[in-house]
Short mmCIF file of C-alpha atoms and ligand atoms in Angstrom, two decimals:
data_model
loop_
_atom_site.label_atom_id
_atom_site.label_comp_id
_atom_site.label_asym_id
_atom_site.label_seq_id
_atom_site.Cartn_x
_atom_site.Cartn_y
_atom_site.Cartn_z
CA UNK A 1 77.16 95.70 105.70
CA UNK A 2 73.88 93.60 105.77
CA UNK A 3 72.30 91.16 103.40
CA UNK A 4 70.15 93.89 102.08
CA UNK A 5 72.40 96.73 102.11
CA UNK A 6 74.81 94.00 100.17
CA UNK A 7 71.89 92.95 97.75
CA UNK A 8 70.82 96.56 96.72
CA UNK A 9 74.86 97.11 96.02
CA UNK A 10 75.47 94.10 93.74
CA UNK A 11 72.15 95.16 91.53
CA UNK A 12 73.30 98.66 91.39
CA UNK A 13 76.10 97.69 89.58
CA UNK A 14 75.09 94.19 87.72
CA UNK A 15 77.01 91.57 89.84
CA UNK A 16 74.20 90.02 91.30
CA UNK A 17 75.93 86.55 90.85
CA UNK A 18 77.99 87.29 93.54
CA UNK A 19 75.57 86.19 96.24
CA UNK A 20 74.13 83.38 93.92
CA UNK A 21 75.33 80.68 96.49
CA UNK A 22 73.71 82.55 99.69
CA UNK A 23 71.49 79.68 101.00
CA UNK A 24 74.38 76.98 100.61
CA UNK A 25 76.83 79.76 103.66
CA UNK A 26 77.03 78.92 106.42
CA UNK A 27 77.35 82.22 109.09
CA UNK A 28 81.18 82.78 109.13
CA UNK A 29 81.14 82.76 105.03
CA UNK A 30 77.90 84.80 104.63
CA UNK A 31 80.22 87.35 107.12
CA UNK A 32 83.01 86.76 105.49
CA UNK A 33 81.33 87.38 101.60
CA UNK A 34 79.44 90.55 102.75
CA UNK A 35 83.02 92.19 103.84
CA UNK A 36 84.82 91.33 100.53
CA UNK A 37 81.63 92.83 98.70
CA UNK A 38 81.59 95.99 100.99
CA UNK A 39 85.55 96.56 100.28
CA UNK A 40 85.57 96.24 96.42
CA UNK A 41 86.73 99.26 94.71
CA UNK A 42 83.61 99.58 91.93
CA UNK A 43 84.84 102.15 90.15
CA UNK A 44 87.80 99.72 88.82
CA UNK A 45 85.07 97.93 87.10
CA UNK A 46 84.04 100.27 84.81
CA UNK A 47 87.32 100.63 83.28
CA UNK A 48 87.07 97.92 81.22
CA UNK A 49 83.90 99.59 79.42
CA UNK A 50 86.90 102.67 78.68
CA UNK A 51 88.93 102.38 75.64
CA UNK A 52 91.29 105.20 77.00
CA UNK A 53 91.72 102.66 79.92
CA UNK A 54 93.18 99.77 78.31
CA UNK A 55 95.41 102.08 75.34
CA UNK A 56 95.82 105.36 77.16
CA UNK A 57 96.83 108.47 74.77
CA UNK A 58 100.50 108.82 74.54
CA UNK A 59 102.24 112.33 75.13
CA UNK A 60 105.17 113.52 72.98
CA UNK A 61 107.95 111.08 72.72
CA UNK A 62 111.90 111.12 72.09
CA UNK A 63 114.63 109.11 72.77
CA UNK A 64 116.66 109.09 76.10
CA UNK A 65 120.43 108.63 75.73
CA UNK A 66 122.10 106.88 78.90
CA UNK A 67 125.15 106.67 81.43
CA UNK A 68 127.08 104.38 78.78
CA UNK A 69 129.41 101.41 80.03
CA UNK A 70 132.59 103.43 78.99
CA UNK A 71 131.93 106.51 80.69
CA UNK A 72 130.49 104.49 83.85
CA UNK A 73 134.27 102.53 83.91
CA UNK A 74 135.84 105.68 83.58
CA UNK A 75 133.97 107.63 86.17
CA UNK A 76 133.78 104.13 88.10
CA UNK A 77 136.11 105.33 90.89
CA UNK A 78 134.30 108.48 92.11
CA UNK A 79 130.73 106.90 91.70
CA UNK A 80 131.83 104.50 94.10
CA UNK A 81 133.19 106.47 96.35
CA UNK A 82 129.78 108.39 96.80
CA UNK A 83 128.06 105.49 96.78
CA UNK A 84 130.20 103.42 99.63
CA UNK A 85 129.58 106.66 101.70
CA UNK A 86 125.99 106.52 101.41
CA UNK A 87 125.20 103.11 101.81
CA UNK A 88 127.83 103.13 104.84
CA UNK A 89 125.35 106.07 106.28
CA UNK A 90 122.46 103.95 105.33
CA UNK A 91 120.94 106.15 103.35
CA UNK A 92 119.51 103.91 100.82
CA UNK A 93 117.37 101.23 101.33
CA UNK A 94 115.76 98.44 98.84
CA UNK A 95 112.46 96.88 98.27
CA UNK A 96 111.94 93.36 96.86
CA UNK A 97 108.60 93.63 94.71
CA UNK A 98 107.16 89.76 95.55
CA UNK A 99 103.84 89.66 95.60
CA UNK A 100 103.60 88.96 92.04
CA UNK A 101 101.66 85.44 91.82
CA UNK A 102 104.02 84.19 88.61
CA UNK A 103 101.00 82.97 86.27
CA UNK A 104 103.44 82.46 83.75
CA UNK A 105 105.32 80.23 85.55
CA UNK A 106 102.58 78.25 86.74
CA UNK A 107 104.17 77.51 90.20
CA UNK A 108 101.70 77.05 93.63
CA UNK A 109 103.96 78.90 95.95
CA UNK A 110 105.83 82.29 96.07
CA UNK A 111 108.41 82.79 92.62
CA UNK A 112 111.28 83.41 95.30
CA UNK A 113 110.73 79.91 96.81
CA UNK A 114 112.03 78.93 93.26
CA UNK A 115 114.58 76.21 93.54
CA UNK A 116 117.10 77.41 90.62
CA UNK A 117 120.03 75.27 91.60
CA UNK A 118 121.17 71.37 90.29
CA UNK A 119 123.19 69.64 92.53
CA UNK A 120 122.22 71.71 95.53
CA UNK A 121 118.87 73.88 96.53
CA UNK A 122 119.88 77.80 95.51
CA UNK A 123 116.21 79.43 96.29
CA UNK A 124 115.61 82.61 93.74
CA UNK A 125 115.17 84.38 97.83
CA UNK A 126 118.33 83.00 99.08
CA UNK A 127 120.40 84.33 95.01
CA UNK A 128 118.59 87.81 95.83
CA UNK A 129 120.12 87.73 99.70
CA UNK A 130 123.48 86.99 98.43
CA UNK A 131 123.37 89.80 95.65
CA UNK A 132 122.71 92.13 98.42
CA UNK A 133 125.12 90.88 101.16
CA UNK A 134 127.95 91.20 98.12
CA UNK A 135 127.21 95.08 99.04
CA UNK A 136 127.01 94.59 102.78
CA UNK A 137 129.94 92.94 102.70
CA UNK A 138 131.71 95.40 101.14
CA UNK A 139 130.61 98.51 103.09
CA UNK A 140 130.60 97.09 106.19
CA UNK A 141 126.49 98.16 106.71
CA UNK A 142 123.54 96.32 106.68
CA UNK A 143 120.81 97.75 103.76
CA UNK A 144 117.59 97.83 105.31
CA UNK A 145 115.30 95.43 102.92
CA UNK A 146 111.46 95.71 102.12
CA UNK A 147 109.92 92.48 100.97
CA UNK A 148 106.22 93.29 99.56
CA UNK A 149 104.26 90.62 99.33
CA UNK A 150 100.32 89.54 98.86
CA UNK A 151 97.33 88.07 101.00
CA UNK A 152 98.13 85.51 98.63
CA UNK A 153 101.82 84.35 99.40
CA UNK A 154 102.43 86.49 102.51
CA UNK A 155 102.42 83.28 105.25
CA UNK A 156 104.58 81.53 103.02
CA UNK A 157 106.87 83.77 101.75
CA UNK A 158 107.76 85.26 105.90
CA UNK A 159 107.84 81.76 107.13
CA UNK A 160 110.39 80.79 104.40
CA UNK A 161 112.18 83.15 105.46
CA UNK A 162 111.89 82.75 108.80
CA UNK A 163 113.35 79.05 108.16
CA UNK A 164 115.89 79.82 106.61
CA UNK A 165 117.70 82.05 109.13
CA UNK A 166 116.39 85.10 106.31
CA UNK A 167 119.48 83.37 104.68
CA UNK A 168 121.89 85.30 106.67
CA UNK A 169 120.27 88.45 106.55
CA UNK A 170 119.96 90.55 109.59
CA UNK A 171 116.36 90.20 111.08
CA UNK A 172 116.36 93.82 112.25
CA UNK A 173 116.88 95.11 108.82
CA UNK A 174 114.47 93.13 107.14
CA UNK A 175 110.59 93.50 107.14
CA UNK A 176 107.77 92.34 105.33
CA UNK A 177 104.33 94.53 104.15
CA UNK A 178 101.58 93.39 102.30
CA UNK A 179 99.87 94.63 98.79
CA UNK A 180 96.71 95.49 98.56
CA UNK A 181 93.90 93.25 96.21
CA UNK A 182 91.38 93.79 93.70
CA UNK A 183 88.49 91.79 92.05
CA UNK A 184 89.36 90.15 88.54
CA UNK A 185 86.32 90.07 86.21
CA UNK A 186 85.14 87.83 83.05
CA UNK A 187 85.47 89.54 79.58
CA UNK A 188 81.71 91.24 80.41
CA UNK A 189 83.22 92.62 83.96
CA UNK A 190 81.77 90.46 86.24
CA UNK A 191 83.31 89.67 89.07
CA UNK A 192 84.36 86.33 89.08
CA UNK A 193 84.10 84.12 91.92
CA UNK A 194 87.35 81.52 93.17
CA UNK A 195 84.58 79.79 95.50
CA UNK A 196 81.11 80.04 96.86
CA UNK A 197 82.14 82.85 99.53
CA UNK A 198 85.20 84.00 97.95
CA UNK A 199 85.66 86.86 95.32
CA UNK A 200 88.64 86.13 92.90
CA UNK A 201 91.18 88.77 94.33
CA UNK A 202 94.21 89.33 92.99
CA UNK A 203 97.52 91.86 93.78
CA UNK A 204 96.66 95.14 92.46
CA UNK A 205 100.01 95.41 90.29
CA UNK A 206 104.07 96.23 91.64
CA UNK A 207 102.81 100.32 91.21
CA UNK A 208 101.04 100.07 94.40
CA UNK A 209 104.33 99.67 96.27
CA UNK A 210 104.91 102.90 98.06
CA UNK A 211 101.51 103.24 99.27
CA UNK A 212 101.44 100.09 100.54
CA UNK A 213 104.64 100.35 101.99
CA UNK A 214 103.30 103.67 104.05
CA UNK A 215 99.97 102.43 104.73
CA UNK A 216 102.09 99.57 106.72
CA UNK A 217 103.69 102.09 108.54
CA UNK A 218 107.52 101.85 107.68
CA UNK A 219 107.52 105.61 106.41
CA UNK A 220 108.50 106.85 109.70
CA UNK A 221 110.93 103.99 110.07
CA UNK A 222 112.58 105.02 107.00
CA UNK A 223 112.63 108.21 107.67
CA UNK A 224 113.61 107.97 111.39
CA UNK A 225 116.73 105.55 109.99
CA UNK A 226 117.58 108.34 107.85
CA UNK A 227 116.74 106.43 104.46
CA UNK A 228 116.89 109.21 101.38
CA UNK A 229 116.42 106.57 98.42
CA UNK A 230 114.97 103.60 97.77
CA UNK A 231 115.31 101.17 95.38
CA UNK A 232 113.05 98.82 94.02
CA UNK A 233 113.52 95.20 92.02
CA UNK A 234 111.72 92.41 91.37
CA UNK A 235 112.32 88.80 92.67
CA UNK A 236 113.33 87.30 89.43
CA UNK A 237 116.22 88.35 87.98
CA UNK A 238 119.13 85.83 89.58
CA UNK A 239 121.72 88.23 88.27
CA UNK A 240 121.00 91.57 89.29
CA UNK A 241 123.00 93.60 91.35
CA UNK A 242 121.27 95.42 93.99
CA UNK A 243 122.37 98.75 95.64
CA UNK A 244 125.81 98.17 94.23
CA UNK A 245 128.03 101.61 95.06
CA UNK A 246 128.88 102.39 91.59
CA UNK A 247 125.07 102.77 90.30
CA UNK A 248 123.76 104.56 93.93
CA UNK A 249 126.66 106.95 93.68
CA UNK A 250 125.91 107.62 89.44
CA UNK A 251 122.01 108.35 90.18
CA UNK A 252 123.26 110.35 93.77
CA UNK A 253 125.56 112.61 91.41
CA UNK A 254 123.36 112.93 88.64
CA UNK A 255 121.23 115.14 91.04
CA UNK A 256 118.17 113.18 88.73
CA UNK A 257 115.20 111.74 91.02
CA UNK A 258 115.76 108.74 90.02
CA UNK A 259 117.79 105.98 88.17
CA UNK A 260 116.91 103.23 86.26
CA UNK A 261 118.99 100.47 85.27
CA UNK A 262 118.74 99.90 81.34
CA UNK A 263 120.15 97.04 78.97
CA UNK A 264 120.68 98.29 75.01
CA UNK A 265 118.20 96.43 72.99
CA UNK A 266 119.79 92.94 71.91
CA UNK A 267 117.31 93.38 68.45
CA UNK A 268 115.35 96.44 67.41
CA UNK A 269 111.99 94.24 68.28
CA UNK A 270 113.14 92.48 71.37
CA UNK A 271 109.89 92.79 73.54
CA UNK A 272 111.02 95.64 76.49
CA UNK A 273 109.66 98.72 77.84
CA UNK A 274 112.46 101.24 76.34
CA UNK A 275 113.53 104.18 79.06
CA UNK A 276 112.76 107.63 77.10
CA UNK A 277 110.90 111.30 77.07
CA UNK A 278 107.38 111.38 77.27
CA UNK A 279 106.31 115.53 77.47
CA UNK A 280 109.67 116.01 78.63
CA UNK A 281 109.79 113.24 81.24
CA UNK A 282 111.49 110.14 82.03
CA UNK A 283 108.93 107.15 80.71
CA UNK A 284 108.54 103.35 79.65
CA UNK A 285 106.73 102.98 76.43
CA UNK A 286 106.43 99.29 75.69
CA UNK A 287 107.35 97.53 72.55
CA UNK A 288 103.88 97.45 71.65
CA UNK A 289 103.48 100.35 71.60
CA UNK A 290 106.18 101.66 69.75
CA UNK A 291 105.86 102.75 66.17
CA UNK A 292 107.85 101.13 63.04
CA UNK A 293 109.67 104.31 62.75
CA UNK A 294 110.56 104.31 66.66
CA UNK A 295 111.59 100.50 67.03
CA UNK A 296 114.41 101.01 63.55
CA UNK A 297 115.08 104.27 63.88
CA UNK A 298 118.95 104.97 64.45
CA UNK A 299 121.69 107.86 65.42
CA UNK A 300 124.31 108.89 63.20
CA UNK A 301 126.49 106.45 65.05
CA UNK A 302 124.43 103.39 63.76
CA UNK A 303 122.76 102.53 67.46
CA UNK A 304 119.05 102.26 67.69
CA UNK A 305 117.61 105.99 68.64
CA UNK A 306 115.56 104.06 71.05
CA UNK A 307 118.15 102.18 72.52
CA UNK A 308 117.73 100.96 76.19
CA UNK A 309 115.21 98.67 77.91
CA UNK A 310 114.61 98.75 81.48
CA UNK A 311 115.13 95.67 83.88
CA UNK A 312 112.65 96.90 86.77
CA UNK A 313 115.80 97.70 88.92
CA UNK A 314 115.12 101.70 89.63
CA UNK A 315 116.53 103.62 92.48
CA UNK A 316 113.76 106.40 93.85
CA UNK A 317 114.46 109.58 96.09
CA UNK A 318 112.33 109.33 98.93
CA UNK A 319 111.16 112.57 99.21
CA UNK A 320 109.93 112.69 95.81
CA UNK A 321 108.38 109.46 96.09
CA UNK A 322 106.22 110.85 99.14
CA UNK A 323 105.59 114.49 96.90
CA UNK A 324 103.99 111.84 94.63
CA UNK A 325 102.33 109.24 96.48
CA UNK A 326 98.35 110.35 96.68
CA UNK A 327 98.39 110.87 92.40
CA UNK A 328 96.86 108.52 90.60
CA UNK A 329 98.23 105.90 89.11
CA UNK A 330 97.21 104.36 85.50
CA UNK A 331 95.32 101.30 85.63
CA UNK A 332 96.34 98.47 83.47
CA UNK A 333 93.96 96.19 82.80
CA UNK A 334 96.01 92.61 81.89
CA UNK A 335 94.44 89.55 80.34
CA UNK A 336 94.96 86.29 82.30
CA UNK A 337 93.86 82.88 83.14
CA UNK A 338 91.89 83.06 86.52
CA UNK A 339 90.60 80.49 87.79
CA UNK A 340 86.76 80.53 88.83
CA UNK A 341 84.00 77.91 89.73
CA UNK A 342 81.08 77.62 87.68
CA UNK A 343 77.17 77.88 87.42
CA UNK A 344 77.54 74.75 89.26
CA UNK A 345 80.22 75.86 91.82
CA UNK A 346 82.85 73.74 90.37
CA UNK A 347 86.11 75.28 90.00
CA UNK A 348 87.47 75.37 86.37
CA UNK A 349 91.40 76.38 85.98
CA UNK A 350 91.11 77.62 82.19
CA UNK A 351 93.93 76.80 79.47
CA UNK A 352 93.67 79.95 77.79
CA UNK A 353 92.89 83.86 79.47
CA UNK A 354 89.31 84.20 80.45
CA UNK A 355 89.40 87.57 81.82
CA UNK A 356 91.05 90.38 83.32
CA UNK A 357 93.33 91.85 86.18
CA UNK A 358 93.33 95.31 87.13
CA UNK A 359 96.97 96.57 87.90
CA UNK A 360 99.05 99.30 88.58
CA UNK A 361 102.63 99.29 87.30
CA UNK A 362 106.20 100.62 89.20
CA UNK A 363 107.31 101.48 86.00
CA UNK A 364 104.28 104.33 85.73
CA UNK A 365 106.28 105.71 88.68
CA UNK A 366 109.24 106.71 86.60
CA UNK A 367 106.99 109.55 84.45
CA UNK A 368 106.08 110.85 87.99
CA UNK A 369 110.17 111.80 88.53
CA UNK A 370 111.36 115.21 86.98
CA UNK A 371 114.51 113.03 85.43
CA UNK A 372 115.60 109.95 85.45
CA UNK A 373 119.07 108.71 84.59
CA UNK A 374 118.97 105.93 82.52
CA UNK A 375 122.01 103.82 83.77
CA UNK A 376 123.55 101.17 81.52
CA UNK A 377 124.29 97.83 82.50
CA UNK A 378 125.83 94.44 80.75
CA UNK A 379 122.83 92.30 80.44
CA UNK A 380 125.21 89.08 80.07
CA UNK A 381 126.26 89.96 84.01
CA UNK A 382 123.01 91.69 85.71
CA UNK A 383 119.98 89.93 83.47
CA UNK A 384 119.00 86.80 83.62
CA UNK A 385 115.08 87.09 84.93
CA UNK A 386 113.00 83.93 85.23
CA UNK A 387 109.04 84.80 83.60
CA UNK A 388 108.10 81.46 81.41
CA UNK A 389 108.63 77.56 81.91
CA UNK A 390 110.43 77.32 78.64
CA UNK A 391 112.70 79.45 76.44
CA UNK A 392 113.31 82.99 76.50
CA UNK A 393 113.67 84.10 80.13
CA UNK A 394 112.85 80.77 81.45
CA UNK A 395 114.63 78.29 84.51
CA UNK A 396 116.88 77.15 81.86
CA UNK A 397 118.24 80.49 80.25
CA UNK A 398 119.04 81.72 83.83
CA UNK A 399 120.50 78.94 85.34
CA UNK A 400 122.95 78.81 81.60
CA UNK A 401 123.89 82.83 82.56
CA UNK A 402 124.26 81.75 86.52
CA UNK A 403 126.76 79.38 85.12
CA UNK A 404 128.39 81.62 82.70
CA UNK A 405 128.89 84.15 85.35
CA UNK A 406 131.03 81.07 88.03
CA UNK A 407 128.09 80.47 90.17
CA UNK A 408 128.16 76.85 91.03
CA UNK A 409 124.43 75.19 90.69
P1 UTP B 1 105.70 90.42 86.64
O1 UTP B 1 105.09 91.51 85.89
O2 UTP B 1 106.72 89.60 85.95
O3 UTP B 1 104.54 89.51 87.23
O4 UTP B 1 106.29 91.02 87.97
P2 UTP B 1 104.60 88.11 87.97
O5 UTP B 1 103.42 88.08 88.87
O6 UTP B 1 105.92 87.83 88.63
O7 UTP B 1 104.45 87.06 86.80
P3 UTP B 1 103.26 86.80 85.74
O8 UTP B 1 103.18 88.03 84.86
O9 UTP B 1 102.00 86.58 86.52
O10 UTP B 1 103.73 85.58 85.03
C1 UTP B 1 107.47 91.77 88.05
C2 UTP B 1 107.78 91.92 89.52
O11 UTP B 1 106.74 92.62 90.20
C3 UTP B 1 106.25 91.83 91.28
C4 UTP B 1 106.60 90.41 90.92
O12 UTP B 1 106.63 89.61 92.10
C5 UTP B 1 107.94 90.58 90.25
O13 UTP B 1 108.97 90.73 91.19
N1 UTP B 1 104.80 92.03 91.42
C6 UTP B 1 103.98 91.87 90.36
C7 UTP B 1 104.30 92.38 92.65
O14 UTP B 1 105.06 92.51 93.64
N2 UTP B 1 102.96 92.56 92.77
C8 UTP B 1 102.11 92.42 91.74
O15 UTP B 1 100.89 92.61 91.93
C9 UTP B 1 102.63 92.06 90.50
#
């Protein structure tokens, strides 16, 4: 793309700021600027101008029972069993969602290179590694492991890795792919800008996963190792059990698509996406957007109808994944603080949100699946996740349920 080719684009759809700073480039920024404008996906932009967009219409709802604790410890033996053989065939794989940049956290560097231990460094990478080699311990085979990352914390995030001897991990089942971006605009959609060549880019959302994951090329891999199901988590929870046997072989004998680790609702409002039928499909519906009558309404038993809030933990079959991976996915568009430079080209790094990020979400993936089993786990032993600087889910809450569950900080 040329100057003018570039020019006539950013009129046509009211961004003309973007090349406000062309006389102060130099060559290898005017190049580099004309590239980002000629990749942007426009027709994001105009989503912000939808209402259906930013609330989409909601289908039929109901609640979704689960796989409850009991049953799972009295069916514990045979779930195992299933799952031991197919993690011992390597038929399930996982994929660490870590391209996420952690606004809320504030940090300058990749959310795994979180230090979360006291009196010794335990990296939130390194607690994730350990989770997993608990199961490759105990079935003797190594689980190969996707790490997604950004343009944004890729370099860091492989040579951290790299440093630390991938913490023990095998090299050759471990590999890293890369999310795709997309422009964050002001409240009027305009793009903004994070310098005087540089369009403020950001990950498109943990939905884009799969695609990603293909477009990198590690479809055939996983298909040529034999991989039938992956599962997908994100890099904050310290406490999560990945791939253990007792979960792969419950969501491998349901015969569902997929399976989705659930926690029962510690208060009728506590803020999570609750697992239930949408149309007659698995779906999230967030606590926003659940209705007085949904959040208190209860079985004859006394529990909450709506009862069971997913953790992002969810185990896919790959086939179905593929069947599914050229539909569109909903757009989110998400409010945040985005840094920009000015009229002036000074960069401002505003207090409060100033705009908006377009994202896709892995838990729209679930109302792609025919059925879902919703499998129950004990938050005080699987969910401890790490999202603010202070209070609930924060450094301090995890590091008190790291404790409570004998792991030395
Ligand atoms: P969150 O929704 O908590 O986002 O991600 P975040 O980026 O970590 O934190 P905030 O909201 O900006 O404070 C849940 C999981 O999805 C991953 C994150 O890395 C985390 O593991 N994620 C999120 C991605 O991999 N890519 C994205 O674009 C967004």
């Amino acid at each position: 793309m040329n100057y003018t080719e570039a020019k006539a684009l950013v009129e046509q759809y009211g961004q003309e700021h973007l090349l406000r700073f062309w006389d102060e480039l130099n060559e290898s920024e005017r190049e580099g600027l004309l590239s980002q404008i000629a990749a942007v996906d426009w027709s994001l932009l105009s989503l912000i101008h939808d209402q259906s967009a930013i609330t989409a219409e909601r289908g039929h709802l109901e609640p979704l029972g689960a796989l409850e604790i009991p049953e799972i410890e009295a069916r514990r033996a045979e779930f195992e069993a299933c799952g031991i053989e197919a993690l011992k065939a390597e038929k399930v794989g996982a994929v660490l969602l870590a391209g996420g940049q952690g606004t809320r956290l504030g940090l300058d560097k990749p959310k795994g290179m979180l230090d979360v231990g006291v009196t010794r460094p335990l990296y939130l990478f390194e607690r994730l590694i350990q989770n997993i080699m608990d199961v490759v311990d105990r079935t003797g085979a190594w689980i190969p492991l996707y790490v997604m990352t950004s343009q944004k914390n890729n370099d860091d995030t492989v040579n951290f890795f790299r440093e630390h001897n991938y913490f023990g991990y095998s090299e050759d089942y471990i590999r890293f792919f890369i999310q795709e971006m997309v422009p964050s605009v002001d409240y009027d959609g305009k793009i903004l800008m994070e310098g005087k060549a540089q369009l403020s880019m950001s990950p498109n959302g943990n939905g884009g996963w799969f695609l990603s994951l293909a477009k990198a090329g590690y479809l055939d891999e996983l298909k040529a190792r034999g991989v039938e199901w992956l599962t997908v988590f994100s890099v904050d929870n310290v406490l999560q059990r990945i791939n253990d046997p007792c979960y792969v072989g419950a969501t491998i004998l349901s015969g569902c698509d997929c399976g989705a680790k659930v926690v029962r609702k510690a208060a009728p409002d506590e803020r999570v996406g609750v697992l239930c039928l949408e149309d007659g499909r698995p779906s999230i519906v967030e606590y926003y957007e659940m209705t007085e009558e949904m959040l208190t309404s209860r079985k004859e038993n006394g529990d909450l109808s709506y009862n069971f809030g997913v953790i992002l933990n969810y185990m896919f079959r790959l086939s179905t994944l593929e069947d599914n991976m050229n539909k569109n996915m909903q757009v989110h568009i998400v409010e945040k603080k985005i840094p920009y430079i000015d009229g002036n080209g000074d960069l401002q790094k505003p207090e409060a949100p100033n705009g908006y990020k377009f994202e896709t979400l892995v838990l729209d993936m679930v109302h792609m699946m025919k059925d879902c089993l919703s499998y129950e786990i004990d938050r005080h032993y699987e969910f401890a996740p790490i999202k603010n600087r202070e209070g609930v889910d924060s450094l301090v809450s995890a590091r008190e349920l790291l404790r409570e569950n004998g792991v030395e900080l």
